[in-house]
Tab-separated table of N, CA and C in Angstrom:
chain	number	residue	atom	x	y	z
A	214	MET	N	-3.750	-14.352	-9.693
A	214	MET	CA	-4.724	-13.547	-9.277
A	214	MET	C	-5.177	-15.271	-8.428
A	215	THR	N	-5.622	-14.483	-6.786
A	215	THR	CA	-5.799	-15.662	-5.230
A	215	THR	C	-7.086	-15.246	-5.144
A	216	PRO	N	-7.785	-16.441	-4.855
A	216	PRO	CA	-8.949	-16.630	-5.872
A	216	PRO	C	-9.456	-16.404	-4.224
A	217	TRP	N	-11.158	-15.747	-3.785
A	217	TRP	CA	-10.967	-16.101	-2.601
A	217	TRP	C	-11.310	-17.116	-1.917
A	218	GLY	N	-11.971	-17.118	-0.345
A	218	GLY	CA	-12.490	-18.513	-0.315
A	218	GLY	C	-11.620	-19.262	-0.011
A	219	ILE	N	-11.785	-20.808	0.312
A	219	ILE	CA	-11.433	-22.162	0.791
A	219	ILE	C	-11.620	-23.292	-0.531
A	220	LEU	N	-10.470	-23.680	-1.207
A	220	LEU	CA	-10.934	-23.664	-2.369
A	220	LEU	C	-10.535	-25.850	-1.635
A	221	LEU	N	-11.253	-26.624	-2.033
A	221	LEU	CA	-11.253	-27.642	-1.515
A	221	LEU	C	-10.236	-28.732	-3.353
A	222	PRO	N	-9.935	-29.895	-2.644
A	222	PRO	CA	-9.176	-30.753	-3.927
A	222	PRO	C	-10.592	-31.251	-4.681
A	223	GLU	N	-10.687	-31.681	-5.752
A	223	GLU	CA	-11.335	-32.505	-6.709
A	223	GLU	C	-11.940	-34.101	-5.294
A	224	SER	N	-10.294	-34.288	-5.344
A	224	SER	CA	-10.618	-35.203	-4.368
A	224	SER	C	-11.403	-35.888	-3.401
A	225	THR	N	-11.820	-34.054	-2.001
A	225	THR	CA	-11.658	-34.364	-1.263
A	225	THR	C	-13.818	-34.096	-1.380
A	226	LEU	N	-13.447	-33.781	-2.580
A	226	LEU	CA	-15.135	-32.564	-2.768
A	226	LEU	C	-15.981	-34.537	-3.620
A	227	GLY	N	-15.117	-35.466	-3.625
A	227	GLY	CA	-15.899	-36.633	-3.503
A	227	GLY	C	-16.510	-37.267	-2.798
A	228	GLU	N	-14.683	-37.322	-1.881
A	228	GLU	CA	-15.499	-38.323	-0.612
A	228	GLU	C	-17.206	-38.670	0.413
A	229	GLU	N	-16.847	-39.629	0.947
A	229	GLU	CA	-18.224	-39.368	1.429
A	229	GLU	C	-18.226	-38.707	2.301
A	230	PHE	N	-18.100	-38.349	3.384
A	230	PHE	CA	-18.380	-37.613	4.498
A	230	PHE	C	-18.865	-36.180	3.614
A	231	ILE	N	-17.341	-35.325	2.126
A	231	ILE	CA	-18.765	-34.172	1.764
A	231	ILE	C	-20.245	-34.757	1.596
A	232	ALA	N	-20.528	-36.128	0.763
A	232	ALA	CA	-21.886	-35.987	0.298
A	232	ALA	C	-22.466	-36.214	1.310
A	233	VAL	N	-22.084	-36.685	2.548
A	233	VAL	CA	-23.341	-36.920	3.627
A	233	VAL	C	-23.440	-35.696	4.319
A	234	LEU	N	-22.216	-34.859	4.408
A	234	LEU	CA	-22.859	-33.262	4.940
A	234	LEU	C	-23.609	-33.024	3.729
A	235	ALA	N	-22.972	-32.933	2.998
A	235	ALA	CA	-24.067	-31.675	1.620
A	235	ALA	C	-25.614	-32.570	1.608
A	236	ALA	N	-25.672	-33.830	2.282
A	236	ALA	CA	-27.240	-34.673	2.279
A	236	ALA	C	-27.669	-33.678	2.870
A	237	PHE	N	-27.062	-33.743	4.676
A	237	PHE	CA	-27.292	-33.524	5.757
A	237	PHE	C	-27.925	-31.549	5.640
A	238	VAL	N	-27.484	-31.253	5.147
A	238	VAL	CA	-27.810	-29.997	5.211
A	238	VAL	C	-28.825	-29.124	4.290
A	239	ALA	N	-29.185	-30.601	3.069
A	239	ALA	CA	-30.162	-29.845	1.567
A	239	ALA	C	-31.682	-30.614	3.628
A	240	MET	N	-31.595	-31.444	3.462
A	240	MET	CA	-32.752	-31.696	4.552
A	240	MET	C	-32.619	-31.515	6.091
A	241	ASN	N	-32.014	-29.932	6.466
A	241	ASN	CA	-32.258	-28.952	6.950
A	241	ASN	C	-32.509	-28.031	6.162
A	242	THR	N	-32.616	-27.424	5.248
A	242	THR	CA	-32.775	-26.328	5.177
A	242	THR	C	-34.231	-27.026	3.843
A	243	ILE	N	-34.653	-27.729	3.459
A	243	ILE	CA	-35.858	-27.700	3.296
A	243	ILE	C	-36.865	-27.997	4.977
A	244	ILE	N	-36.250	-28.649	6.006
A	244	ILE	CA	-38.213	-28.445	6.908
A	244	ILE	C	-37.199	-27.014	7.430
A	245	TYR	N	-36.730	-25.938	7.732
A	245	TYR	CA	-36.319	-24.309	7.910
A	245	TYR	C	-37.813	-23.989	7.318
A	246	VAL	N	-37.311	-24.081	5.800
A	246	VAL	CA	-38.570	-23.680	4.795
A	246	VAL	C	-39.589	-23.732	5.468
A	247	THR	N	-39.780	-25.106	5.124
A	247	THR	CA	-41.392	-25.890	5.125
A	247	THR	C	-41.417	-25.448	7.279
A	248	LEU	N	-40.977	-25.022	7.474
A	248	LEU	CA	-41.470	-24.334	9.404
A	248	LEU	C	-41.611	-23.238	9.089
A	249	ALA	N	-40.953	-22.333	8.544
A	249	ALA	CA	-41.103	-20.712	8.160
A	249	ALA	C	-42.895	-20.807	7.359
A	250	ILE	N	-42.156	-20.953	6.172
A	250	ILE	CA	-44.110	-21.011	5.702
A	250	ILE	C	-45.130	-22.169	6.265
A	251	ALA	N	-44.928	-23.179	7.149
A	251	ALA	CA	-46.193	-23.680	8.040
A	251	ALA	C	-46.858	-22.030	9.063
A	252	LYS	N	-45.449	-21.782	9.450
A	252	LYS	CA	-45.942	-20.595	10.596
A	252	LYS	C	-46.573	-19.061	9.856
A	253	ILE	N	-45.994	-19.461	8.600
A	253	ILE	CA	-46.913	-17.534	7.953
A	253	ILE	C	-47.772	-18.227	7.915
A	254	LEU	N	-48.957	-19.727	7.296
A	254	LEU	CA	-50.640	-20.074	7.438
A	254	LEU	C	-50.460	-19.956	8.487
A	255	PRO	N	-52.090	-19.527	8.259
A	255	PRO	CA	-52.537	-19.330	9.342
A	255	PRO	C	-53.033	-21.195	10.417
A	256	LYS	N	-53.801	-20.766	11.078
A	256	LYS	CA	-54.065	-21.842	11.831
A	256	LYS	C	-55.491	-22.565	11.319
A	257	ILE	N	-54.964	-23.829	11.466
A	257	ILE	CA	-55.997	-25.319	11.157
A	257	ILE	C	-56.727	-25.935	12.130
A	258	TYR	N	-57.917	-25.707	12.054
A	258	TYR	CA	-58.748	-26.323	13.110
A	258	TYR	C	-58.767	-27.613	12.472
A	259	LEU	N	-59.049	-29.055	13.653
A	259	LEU	CA	-59.697	-30.153	12.604
A	259	LEU	C	-61.627	-30.348	13.401
A	260	SER	N	-61.397	-29.393	14.677
A	260	SER	CA	-62.672	-28.831	14.554
A	260	SER	C	-63.699	-27.943	13.587
A	261	ASP	N	-63.669	-27.535	12.600
A	261	ASP	CA	-63.580	-26.363	11.929
A	261	ASP	C	-63.969	-27.714	11.040
A	262	TRP	N	-63.987	-28.294	10.126
A	262	TRP	CA	-63.965	-29.549	9.281
A	262	TRP	C	-65.024	-30.862	9.643
A	263	THR	N	-65.124	-30.996	10.979
A	263	THR	CA	-66.298	-32.154	11.480
A	263	THR	C	-67.477	-31.311	11.809
A	264	PRO	N	-68.409	-32.243	10.741
A	264	PRO	CA	-69.260	-30.569	11.087
A	264	PRO	C	-69.852	-30.678	12.110
A	265	GLY	N	-71.172	-30.431	13.201
A	265	GLY	CA	-71.933	-30.530	14.302
A	265	GLY	C	-71.347	-30.695	15.409
A	266	ARG	N	-70.430	-31.279	15.220
A	266	ARG	CA	-69.262	-30.922	16.327
A	266	ARG	C	-69.158	-30.136	17.426
A	267	HIS	N	-69.831	-30.321	18.545
A	267	HIS	CA	-69.319	-28.521	19.764
A	267	HIS	C	-70.081	-27.573	18.733
A	268	ARG	N	-71.361	-28.165	18.444
A	268	ARG	CA	-72.588	-27.181	17.738
A	268	ARG	C	-73.729	-26.662	18.921
A	269	ARG	N	-74.615	-26.024	18.839
A	269	ARG	CA	-75.552	-25.709	19.495
A	269	ARG	C	-76.794	-25.506	18.448
A	270	SER	N	-77.383	-26.066	19.456
A	270	SER	CA	-78.627	-27.004	18.123
A	270	SER	C	-80.076	-26.275	18.377
A	271	GLU	N	-79.535	-25.667	19.137
A	271	GLU	CA	-80.843	-23.937	19.319
A	271	GLU	C	-80.459	-22.421	19.126
A	272	THR	N	-80.512	-21.853	19.468
A	272	THR	CA	-80.162	-20.176	19.500
A	272	THR	C	-80.131	-19.621	20.960
A	273	ARG	N	-79.393	-19.378	21.055
A	273	ARG	CA	-79.510	-18.994	23.211
A	273	ARG	C	-79.430	-17.357	22.523
A	274	GLY	N	-80.087	-16.664	22.079
A	274	GLY	CA	-80.616	-14.995	22.230
A	274	GLY	C	-81.461	-14.413	23.609
A	275	ILE	N	-81.835	-13.777	22.960
A	275	ILE	CA	-83.222	-12.788	23.914
A	275	ILE	C	-84.486	-13.858	22.804
A	276	HIS	N	-85.154	-13.432	22.086
A	276	HIS	CA	-85.713	-14.118	21.401
A	276	HIS	C	-85.504	-15.480	20.524
A	277	PRO	N	-85.163	-16.825	21.231
A	277	PRO	CA	-85.160	-17.793	20.660
A	277	PRO	C	-86.063	-18.507	18.880
A	278	ASP	N	-87.301	-18.175	18.955
A	278	ASP	CA	-88.243	-18.119	18.236
A	278	ASP	C	-87.605	-17.241	16.935
A	279	ASP	N	-86.719	-16.674	16.806
A	279	ASP	CA	-86.451	-15.410	15.962
A	279	ASP	C	-85.951	-15.754	14.324
A	280	PRO	N	-86.746	-16.110	13.822
A	280	PRO	CA	-85.978	-17.027	12.125
A	280	PRO	C	-84.400	-15.683	12.085
A	281	THR	N	-84.273	-15.156	12.304
A	281	THR	CA	-82.823	-13.813	11.630
A	281	THR	C	-82.036	-14.283	12.831
């Protein structure tokens, strides 16, 4: 029975180049997963977390003294 795919000898899999390539692929996968999750989540603005910045101190309605 002939196996499907490319098979490498065990000595090739133990080489430093293959280990570096595997580490690169693993880091690349983690980066793309992180970017995909960040794209799904809603945007976070720093101004939403800082109190009072760019906020009006008075109402600008027709009736500014109205407590509603």
